[in-house]
Short mmCIF file of C-alpha atoms in Angstrom, two decimals:
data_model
loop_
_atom_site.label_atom_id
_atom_site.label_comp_id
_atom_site.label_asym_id
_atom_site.label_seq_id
_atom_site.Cartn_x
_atom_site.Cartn_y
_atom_site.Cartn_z
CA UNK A 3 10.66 -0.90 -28.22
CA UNK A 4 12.99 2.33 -28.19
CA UNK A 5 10.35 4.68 -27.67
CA UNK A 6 9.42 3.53 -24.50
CA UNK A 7 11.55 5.86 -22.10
CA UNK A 8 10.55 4.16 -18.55
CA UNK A 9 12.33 0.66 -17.81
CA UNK A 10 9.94 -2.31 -16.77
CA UNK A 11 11.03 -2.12 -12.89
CA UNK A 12 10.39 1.75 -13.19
CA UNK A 13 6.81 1.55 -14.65
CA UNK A 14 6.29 -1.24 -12.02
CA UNK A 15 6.88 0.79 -9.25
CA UNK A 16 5.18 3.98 -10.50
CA UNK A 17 1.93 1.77 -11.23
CA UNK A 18 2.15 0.74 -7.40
CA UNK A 19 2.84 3.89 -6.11
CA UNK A 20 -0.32 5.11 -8.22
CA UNK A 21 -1.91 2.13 -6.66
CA UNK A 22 -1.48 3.40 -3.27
CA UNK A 23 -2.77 7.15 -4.63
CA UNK A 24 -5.97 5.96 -5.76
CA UNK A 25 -7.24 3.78 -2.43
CA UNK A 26 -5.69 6.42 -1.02
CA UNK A 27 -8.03 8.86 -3.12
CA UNK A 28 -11.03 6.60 -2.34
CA UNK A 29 -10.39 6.09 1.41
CA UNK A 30 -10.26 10.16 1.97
CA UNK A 31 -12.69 10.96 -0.83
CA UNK A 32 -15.06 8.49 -0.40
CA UNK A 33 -14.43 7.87 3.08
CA UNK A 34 -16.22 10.84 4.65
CA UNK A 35 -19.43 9.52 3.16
CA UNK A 36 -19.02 6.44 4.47
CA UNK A 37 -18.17 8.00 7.71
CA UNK A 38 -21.45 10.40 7.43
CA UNK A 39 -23.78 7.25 6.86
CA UNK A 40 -22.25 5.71 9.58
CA UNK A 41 -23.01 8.27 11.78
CA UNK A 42 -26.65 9.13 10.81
CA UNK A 43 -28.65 7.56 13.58
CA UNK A 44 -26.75 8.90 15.96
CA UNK A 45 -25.95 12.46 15.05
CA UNK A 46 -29.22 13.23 14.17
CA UNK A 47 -32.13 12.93 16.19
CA UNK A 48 -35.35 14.83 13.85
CA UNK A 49 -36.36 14.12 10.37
CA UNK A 50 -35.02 17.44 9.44
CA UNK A 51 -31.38 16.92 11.15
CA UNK A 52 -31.20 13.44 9.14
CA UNK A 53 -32.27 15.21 6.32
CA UNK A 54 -29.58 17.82 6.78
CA UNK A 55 -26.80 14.73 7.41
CA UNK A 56 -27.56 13.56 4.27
CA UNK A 57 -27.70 16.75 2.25
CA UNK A 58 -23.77 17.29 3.50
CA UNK A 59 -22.78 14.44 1.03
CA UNK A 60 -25.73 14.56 -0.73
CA UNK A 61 -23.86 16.78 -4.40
CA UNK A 62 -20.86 15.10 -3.46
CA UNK A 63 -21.08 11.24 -2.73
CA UNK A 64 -21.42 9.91 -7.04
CA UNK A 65 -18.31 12.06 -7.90
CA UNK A 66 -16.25 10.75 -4.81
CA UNK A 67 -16.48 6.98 -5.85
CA UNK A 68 -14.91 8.02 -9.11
CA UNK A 69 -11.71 7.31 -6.94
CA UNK A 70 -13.26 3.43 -5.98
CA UNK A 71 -13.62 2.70 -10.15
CA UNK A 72 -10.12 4.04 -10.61
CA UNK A 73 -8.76 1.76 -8.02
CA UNK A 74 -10.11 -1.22 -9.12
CA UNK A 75 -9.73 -0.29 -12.69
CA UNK A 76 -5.81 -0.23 -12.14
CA UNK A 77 -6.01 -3.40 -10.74
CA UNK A 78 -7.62 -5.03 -13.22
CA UNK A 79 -5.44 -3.41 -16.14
CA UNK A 80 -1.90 -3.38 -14.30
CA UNK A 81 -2.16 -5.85 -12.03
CA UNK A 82 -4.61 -8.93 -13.51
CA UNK A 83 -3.15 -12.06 -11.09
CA UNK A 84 -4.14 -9.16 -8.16
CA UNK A 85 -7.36 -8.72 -10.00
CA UNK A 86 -8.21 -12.33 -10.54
CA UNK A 87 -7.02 -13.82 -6.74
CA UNK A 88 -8.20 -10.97 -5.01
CA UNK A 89 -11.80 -10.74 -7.02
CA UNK A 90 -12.22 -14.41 -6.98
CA UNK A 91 -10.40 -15.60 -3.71
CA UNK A 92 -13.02 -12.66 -1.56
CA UNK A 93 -15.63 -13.36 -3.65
CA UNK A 94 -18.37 -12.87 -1.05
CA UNK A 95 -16.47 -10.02 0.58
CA UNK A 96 -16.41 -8.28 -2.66
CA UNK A 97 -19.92 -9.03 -2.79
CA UNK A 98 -20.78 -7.86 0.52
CA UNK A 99 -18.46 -4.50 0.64
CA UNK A 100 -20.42 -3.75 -3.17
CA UNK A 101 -24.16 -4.86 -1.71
CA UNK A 102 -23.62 -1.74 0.99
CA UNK A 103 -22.29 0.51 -1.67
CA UNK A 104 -25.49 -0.14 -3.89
CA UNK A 105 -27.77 0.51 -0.54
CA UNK A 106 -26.21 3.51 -0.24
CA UNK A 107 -27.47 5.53 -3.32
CA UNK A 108 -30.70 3.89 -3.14
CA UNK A 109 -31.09 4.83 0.03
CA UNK A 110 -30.88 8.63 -0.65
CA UNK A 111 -32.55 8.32 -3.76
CA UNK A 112 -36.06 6.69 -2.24
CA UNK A 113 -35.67 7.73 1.42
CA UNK A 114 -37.80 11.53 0.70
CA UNK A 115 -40.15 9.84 -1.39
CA UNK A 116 -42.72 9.47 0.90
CA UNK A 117 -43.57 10.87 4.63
CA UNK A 118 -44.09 8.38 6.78
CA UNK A 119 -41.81 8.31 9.77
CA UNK A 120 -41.39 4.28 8.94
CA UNK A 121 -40.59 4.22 6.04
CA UNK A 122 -37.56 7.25 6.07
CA UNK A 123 -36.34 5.38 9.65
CA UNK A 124 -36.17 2.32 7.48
CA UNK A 125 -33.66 3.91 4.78
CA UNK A 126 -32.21 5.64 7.64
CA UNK A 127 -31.02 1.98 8.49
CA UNK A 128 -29.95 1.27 5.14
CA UNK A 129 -27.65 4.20 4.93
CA UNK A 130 -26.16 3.54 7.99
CA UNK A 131 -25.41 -0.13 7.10
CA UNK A 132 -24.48 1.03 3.28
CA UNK A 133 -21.82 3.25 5.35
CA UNK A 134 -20.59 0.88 7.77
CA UNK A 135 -20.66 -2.18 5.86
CA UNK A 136 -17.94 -1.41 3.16
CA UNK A 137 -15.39 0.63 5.45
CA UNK A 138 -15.43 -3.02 7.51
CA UNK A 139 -15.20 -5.10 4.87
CA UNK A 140 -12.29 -3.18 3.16
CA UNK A 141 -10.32 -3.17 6.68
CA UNK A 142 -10.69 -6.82 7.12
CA UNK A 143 -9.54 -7.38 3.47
CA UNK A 144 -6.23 -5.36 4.24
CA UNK A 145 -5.98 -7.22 7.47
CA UNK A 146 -6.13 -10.61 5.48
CA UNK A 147 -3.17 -8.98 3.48
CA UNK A 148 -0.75 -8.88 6.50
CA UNK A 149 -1.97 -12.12 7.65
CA UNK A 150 -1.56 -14.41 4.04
CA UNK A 151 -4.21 -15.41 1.80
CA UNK A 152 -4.66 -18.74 1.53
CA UNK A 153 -4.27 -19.16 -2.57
CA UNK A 154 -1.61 -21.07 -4.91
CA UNK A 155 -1.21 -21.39 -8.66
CA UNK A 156 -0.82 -24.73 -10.34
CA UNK A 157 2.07 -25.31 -12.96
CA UNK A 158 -0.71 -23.54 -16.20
CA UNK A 159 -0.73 -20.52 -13.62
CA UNK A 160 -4.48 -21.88 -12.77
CA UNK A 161 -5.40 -20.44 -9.33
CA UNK A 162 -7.02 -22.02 -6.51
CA UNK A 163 -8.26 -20.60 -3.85
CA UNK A 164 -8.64 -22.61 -0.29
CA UNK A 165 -10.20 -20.03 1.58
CA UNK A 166 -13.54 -19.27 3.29
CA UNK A 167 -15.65 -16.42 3.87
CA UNK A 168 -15.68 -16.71 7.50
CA UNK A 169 -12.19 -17.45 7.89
CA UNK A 170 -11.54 -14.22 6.60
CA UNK A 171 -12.98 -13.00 10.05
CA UNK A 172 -9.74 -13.63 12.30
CA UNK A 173 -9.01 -11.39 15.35
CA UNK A 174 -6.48 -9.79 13.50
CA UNK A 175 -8.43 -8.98 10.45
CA UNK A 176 -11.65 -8.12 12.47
CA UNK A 177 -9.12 -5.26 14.42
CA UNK A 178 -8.40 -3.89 11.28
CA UNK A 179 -11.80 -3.81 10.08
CA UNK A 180 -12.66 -1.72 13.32
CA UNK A 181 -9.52 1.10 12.25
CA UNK A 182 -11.04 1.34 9.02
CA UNK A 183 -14.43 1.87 10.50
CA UNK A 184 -13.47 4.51 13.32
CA UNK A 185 -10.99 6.42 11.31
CA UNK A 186 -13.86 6.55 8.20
CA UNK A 187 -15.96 7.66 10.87
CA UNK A 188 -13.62 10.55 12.36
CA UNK A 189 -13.30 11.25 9.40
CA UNK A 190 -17.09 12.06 8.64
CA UNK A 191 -17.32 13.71 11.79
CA UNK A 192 -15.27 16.45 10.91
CA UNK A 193 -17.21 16.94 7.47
CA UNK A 194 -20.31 17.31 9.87
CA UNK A 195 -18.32 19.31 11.93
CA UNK A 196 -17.33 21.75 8.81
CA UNK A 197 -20.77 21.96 6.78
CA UNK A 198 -23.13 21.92 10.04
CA UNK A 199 -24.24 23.74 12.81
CA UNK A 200 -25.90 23.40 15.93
CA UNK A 201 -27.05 19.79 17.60
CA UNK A 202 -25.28 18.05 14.55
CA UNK A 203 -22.07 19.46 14.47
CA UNK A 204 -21.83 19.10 18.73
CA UNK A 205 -22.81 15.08 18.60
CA UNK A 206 -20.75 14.75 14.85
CA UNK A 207 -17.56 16.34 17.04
CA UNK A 208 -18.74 14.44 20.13
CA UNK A 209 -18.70 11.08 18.42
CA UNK A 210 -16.02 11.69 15.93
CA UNK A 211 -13.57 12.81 18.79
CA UNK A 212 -14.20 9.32 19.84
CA UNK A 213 -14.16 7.24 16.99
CA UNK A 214 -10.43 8.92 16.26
CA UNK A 215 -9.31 8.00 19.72
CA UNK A 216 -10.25 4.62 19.25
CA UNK A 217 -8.74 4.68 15.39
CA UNK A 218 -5.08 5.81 17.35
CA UNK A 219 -5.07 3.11 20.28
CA UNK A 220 -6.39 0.35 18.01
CA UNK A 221 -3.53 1.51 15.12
CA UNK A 222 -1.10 1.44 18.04
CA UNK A 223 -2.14 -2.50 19.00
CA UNK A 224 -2.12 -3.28 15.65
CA UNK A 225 1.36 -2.31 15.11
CA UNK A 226 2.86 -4.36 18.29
CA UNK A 227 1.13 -7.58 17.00
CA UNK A 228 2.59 -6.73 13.92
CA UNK A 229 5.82 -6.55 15.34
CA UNK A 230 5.63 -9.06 17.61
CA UNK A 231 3.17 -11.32 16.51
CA UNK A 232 3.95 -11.37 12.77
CA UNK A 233 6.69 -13.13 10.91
CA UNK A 234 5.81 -11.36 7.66
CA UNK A 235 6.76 -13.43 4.26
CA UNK A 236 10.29 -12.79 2.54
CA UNK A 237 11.78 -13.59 -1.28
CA UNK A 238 14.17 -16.62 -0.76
CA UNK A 239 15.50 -16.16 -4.63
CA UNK A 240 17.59 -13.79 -6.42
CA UNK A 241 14.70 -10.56 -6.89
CA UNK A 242 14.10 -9.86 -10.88
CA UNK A 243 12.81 -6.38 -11.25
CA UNK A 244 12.24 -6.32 -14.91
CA UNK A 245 11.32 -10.54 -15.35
CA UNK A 246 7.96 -11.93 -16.86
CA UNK A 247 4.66 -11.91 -15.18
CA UNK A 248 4.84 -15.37 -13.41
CA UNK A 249 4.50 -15.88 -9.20
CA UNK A 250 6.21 -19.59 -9.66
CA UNK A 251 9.80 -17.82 -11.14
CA UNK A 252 10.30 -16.88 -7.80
CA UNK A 253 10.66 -18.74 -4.34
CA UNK A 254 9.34 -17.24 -0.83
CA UNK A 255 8.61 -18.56 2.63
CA UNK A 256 7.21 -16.95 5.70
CA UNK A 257 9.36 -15.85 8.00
CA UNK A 258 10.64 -17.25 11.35
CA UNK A 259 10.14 -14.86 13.62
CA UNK A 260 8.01 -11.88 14.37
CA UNK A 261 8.55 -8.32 12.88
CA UNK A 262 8.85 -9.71 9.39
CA UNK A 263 6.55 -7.16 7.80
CA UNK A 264 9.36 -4.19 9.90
CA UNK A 265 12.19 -4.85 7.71
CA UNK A 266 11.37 -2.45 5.30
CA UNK A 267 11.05 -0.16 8.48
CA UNK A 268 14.66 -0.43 8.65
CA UNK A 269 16.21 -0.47 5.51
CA UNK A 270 14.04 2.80 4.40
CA UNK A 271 14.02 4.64 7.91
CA UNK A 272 11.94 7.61 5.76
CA UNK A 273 9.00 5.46 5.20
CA UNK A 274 8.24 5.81 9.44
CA UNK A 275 6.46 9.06 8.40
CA UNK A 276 3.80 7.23 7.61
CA UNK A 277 2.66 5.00 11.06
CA UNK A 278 3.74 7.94 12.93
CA UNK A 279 1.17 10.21 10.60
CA UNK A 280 -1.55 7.74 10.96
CA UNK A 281 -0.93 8.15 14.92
CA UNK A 282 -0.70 11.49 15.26
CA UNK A 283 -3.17 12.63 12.53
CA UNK A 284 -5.98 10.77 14.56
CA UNK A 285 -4.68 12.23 17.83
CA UNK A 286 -4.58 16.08 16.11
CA UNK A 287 -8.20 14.92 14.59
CA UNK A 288 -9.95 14.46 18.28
CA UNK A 289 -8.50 17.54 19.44
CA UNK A 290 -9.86 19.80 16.45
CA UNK A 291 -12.79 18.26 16.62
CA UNK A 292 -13.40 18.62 20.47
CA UNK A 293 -12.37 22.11 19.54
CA UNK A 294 -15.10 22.97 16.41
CA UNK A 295 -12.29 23.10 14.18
CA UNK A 296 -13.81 20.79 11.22
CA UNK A 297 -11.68 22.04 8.10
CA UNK A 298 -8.30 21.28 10.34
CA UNK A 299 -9.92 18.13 11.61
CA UNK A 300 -10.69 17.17 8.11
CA UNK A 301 -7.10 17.56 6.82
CA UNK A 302 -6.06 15.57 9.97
CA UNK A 303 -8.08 12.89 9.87
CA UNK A 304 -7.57 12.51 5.85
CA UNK A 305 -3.78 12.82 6.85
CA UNK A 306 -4.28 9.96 9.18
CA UNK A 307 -6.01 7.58 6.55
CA UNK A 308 -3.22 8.04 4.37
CA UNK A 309 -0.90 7.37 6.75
CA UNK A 310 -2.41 3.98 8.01
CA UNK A 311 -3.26 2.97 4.11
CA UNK A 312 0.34 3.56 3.11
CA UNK A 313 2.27 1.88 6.77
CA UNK A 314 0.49 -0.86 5.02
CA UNK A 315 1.88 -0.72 1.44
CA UNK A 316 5.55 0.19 2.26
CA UNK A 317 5.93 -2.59 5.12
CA UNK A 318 4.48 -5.38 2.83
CA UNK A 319 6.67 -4.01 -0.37
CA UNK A 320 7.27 -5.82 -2.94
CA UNK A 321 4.06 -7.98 -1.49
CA UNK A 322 0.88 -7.29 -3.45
CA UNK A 323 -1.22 -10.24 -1.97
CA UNK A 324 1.21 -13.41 -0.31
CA UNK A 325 -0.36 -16.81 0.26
CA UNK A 326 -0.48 -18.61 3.47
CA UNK A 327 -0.93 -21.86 1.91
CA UNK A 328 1.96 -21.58 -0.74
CA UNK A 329 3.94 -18.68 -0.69
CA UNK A 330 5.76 -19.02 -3.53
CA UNK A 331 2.57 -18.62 -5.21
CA UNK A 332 2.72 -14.61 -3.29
CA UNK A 333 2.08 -12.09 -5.83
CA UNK A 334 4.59 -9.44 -6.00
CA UNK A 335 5.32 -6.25 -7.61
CA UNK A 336 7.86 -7.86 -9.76
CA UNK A 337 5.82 -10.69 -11.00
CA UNK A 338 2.13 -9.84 -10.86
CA UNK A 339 2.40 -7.07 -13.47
CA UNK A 340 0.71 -5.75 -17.15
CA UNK A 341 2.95 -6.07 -19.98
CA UNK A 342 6.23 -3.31 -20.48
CA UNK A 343 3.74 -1.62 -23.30
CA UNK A 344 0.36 -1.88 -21.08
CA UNK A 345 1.63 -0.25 -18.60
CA UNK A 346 3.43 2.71 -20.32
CA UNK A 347 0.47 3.83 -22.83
CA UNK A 348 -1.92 3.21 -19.36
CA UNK A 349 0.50 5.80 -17.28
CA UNK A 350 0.40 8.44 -20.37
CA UNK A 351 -3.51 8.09 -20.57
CA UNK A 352 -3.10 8.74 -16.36
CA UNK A 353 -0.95 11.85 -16.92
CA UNK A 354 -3.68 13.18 -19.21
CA UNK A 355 -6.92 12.38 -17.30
CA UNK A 356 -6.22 12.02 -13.61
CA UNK A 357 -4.91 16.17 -13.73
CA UNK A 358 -8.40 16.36 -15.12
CA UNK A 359 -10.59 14.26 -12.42
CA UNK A 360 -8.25 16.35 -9.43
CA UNK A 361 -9.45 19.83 -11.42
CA UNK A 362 -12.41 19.08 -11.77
CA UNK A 363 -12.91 17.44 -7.91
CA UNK A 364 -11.26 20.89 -6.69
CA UNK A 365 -13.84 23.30 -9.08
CA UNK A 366 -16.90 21.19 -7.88
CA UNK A 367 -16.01 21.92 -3.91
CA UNK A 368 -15.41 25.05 -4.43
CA UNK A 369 -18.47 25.48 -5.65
CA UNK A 370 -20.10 23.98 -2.64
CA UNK A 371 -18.11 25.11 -0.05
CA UNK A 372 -19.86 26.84 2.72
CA UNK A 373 -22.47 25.24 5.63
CA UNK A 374 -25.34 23.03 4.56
CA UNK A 375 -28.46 24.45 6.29
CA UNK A 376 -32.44 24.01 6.60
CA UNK A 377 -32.69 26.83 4.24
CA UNK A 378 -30.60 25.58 1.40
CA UNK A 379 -32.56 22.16 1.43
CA UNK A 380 -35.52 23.78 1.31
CA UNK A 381 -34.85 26.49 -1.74
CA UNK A 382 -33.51 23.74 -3.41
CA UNK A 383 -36.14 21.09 -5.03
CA UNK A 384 -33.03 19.03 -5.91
CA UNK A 385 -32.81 18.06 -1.97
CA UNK A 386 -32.55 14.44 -0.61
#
């Protein structure tokens, strides 16, 4: 059609590239929430300092998984074989990550509704597990990623899946759950840090100093067994940019030696800035916080989840999900796409609404900027 201006490799990389902005979006946007429930039984000792937690995220938390909806939204509408493997294939994972993201608003919604200690210590828990629970989950799903997924499509493009649940948990997978859970949590920390005073913001920069330690020396050991403990998977047939959407045109193996998933490394030396921003954002995030410096901390720490989301995306290129079991079967960014039309009207309805969602996100915190206090909570009957 000649009024389509983009070419089909074009659109396909611009719809990854705006697949890496949104989890992006959702790790940073949503991720402080996570990171604040996460945190609650630990940062805050009284019923009024949990209460105060929870009011930080409190106006914020419904808007900021917006960014979660988008992400999966593109998947399902550019990327259905992602959708369909990925949904299917982690079934209970899925399941699991959304069962903490439904505690979570429940849990602010019904913890104030009554005064018994019991009962708000009991919702307490259910935040904390709604916080924790899907930060883990999504880190072991990217550390499946790296490792293979054990899926293959027959010759009607009919996908099986040969996986389990638990063997999802590998040592691997489980260290990359724990990254995602300390950096969401340094993360928090310095949200606590920038919208509290007091006890809270001295145990939030205590604990998130910590927890972004641990997210740079467990980033670190995940990039050596990467590189020397990963072969990585590789295209063994002439790449088509701009072919049909069908895994089986293509042939792929995994490779024979470790430091596969580095070659991109070296052909595109540029793309380092992002491991070495993951590192050194959480190292610049535990010294701002140590220092009560919460607004830097927050840019550092946000900084540093981009950078570890994205050392992901640009080592696996043109890998969406590969299989262990088949990896011809691998989904790629050539081969795993919408159609040449889907794709195009989708990025002009994205050029139209996503300046809205970022204008909007910006009005609504400046609105709120400033600390959360005792005071505010209780002028305003709107409180958790």
């Amino acid at each position: 059609m000649e009024f389509i201006a983009l070419d089909y490799t074009t659109l396909r990389v611009i719809w990854w590239l705006l697949l890496g902005i949104l989890l992006v979006g959702w790790a940073v946007m949503d991720g402080f929430d996570l990171g604040v429930g996460t945190l609650l039984p630990f940062v805050a000792k009284t019923d009024e300092e949990r209460r105060l937690v929870i009011n930080t995220v409190g106006p914020v938390w419904e808007g900021n998984q917006v960014w979660l909806v988008l992400g999966g939204g593109a998947i399902f509408a550019a990327w259905p074989p992602l959708y369909a493997v990925s949904f299917s294939g982690f079934y209970l994972a899925v399941f699991a990550m959304l069962f903490g993201l439904i505690l979570r608003p429940v849990g602010f919604k019904y913890r104030s509704k009554l005064p018994s200690k019991r009962w708000r210590d009991n919702w307490d828990r259910v935040l904390f597990v709604g916080g924790l629970l899907p930060g883990l989950i999504a880190g072991v799903a990217v550390g499946n990623v790296l490792l293979g997924v054990p899926f293959h499509f027959d010759d009607t493009l009919r996908v099986t899946y040969t996986g389990s649940f638990f063997g999802l948990l590998t040592p691997f997978a489980l260290i990359a759950g724990l990254i995602s859970v300390a950096m969401l949590v340094s993360h928090g920390a310095a949200m606590l840090v920038l919208k509290t005073d007091g006890p809270v913001a001295e145990r939030a920069a205590r604990y998130g100093s910590i927890a972004a330690i641990i997210s740079f020396v467990l980033f670190a050991a995940a990039g050596a067994w990467v590189a020397f403990g990963l072969p990585g998977y590789q295209i063994t047939s002439q790449v088509v940019t701009d072919g049909p959407t069908n895994p089986l045109l293509k042939t792929a193996e995994l490779g024979s030696a470790a430091g596969g998933w580095l070659r991109n490394y070296s052909s595109m030396p540029a793309t380092l800035v992002f491991p070495v921003l993951g590192l050194l954002g959480a190292l610049a995030s535990a010294v701002l916080l140590r220092a009560r410096r919460g607004g830097l901390a927050f840019i550092a720490s946000g900084a540093s989840i981009a950078g570890i989301i994205l050392t992901v995306g640009f080592a696996i290129f043109p890998f969406l999900l590969p299989s262990s079991s088949q990896p011809t079967s691998s989904l790629t960014v050539w081969d795993s796409s919408s159609s040449h039309l889907t794709l195009w009207v989708m990025l002009l309805a994205t050029a139209i609404f996503l300046p809205i969602i970022l204008a909007y996100t910006t009005w609504v915190y400046r609105v709120l900027k400033g600390k959360t206090t005792v005071e505010d909570m209780d002028d305003n009957p709107n409180a958790y």
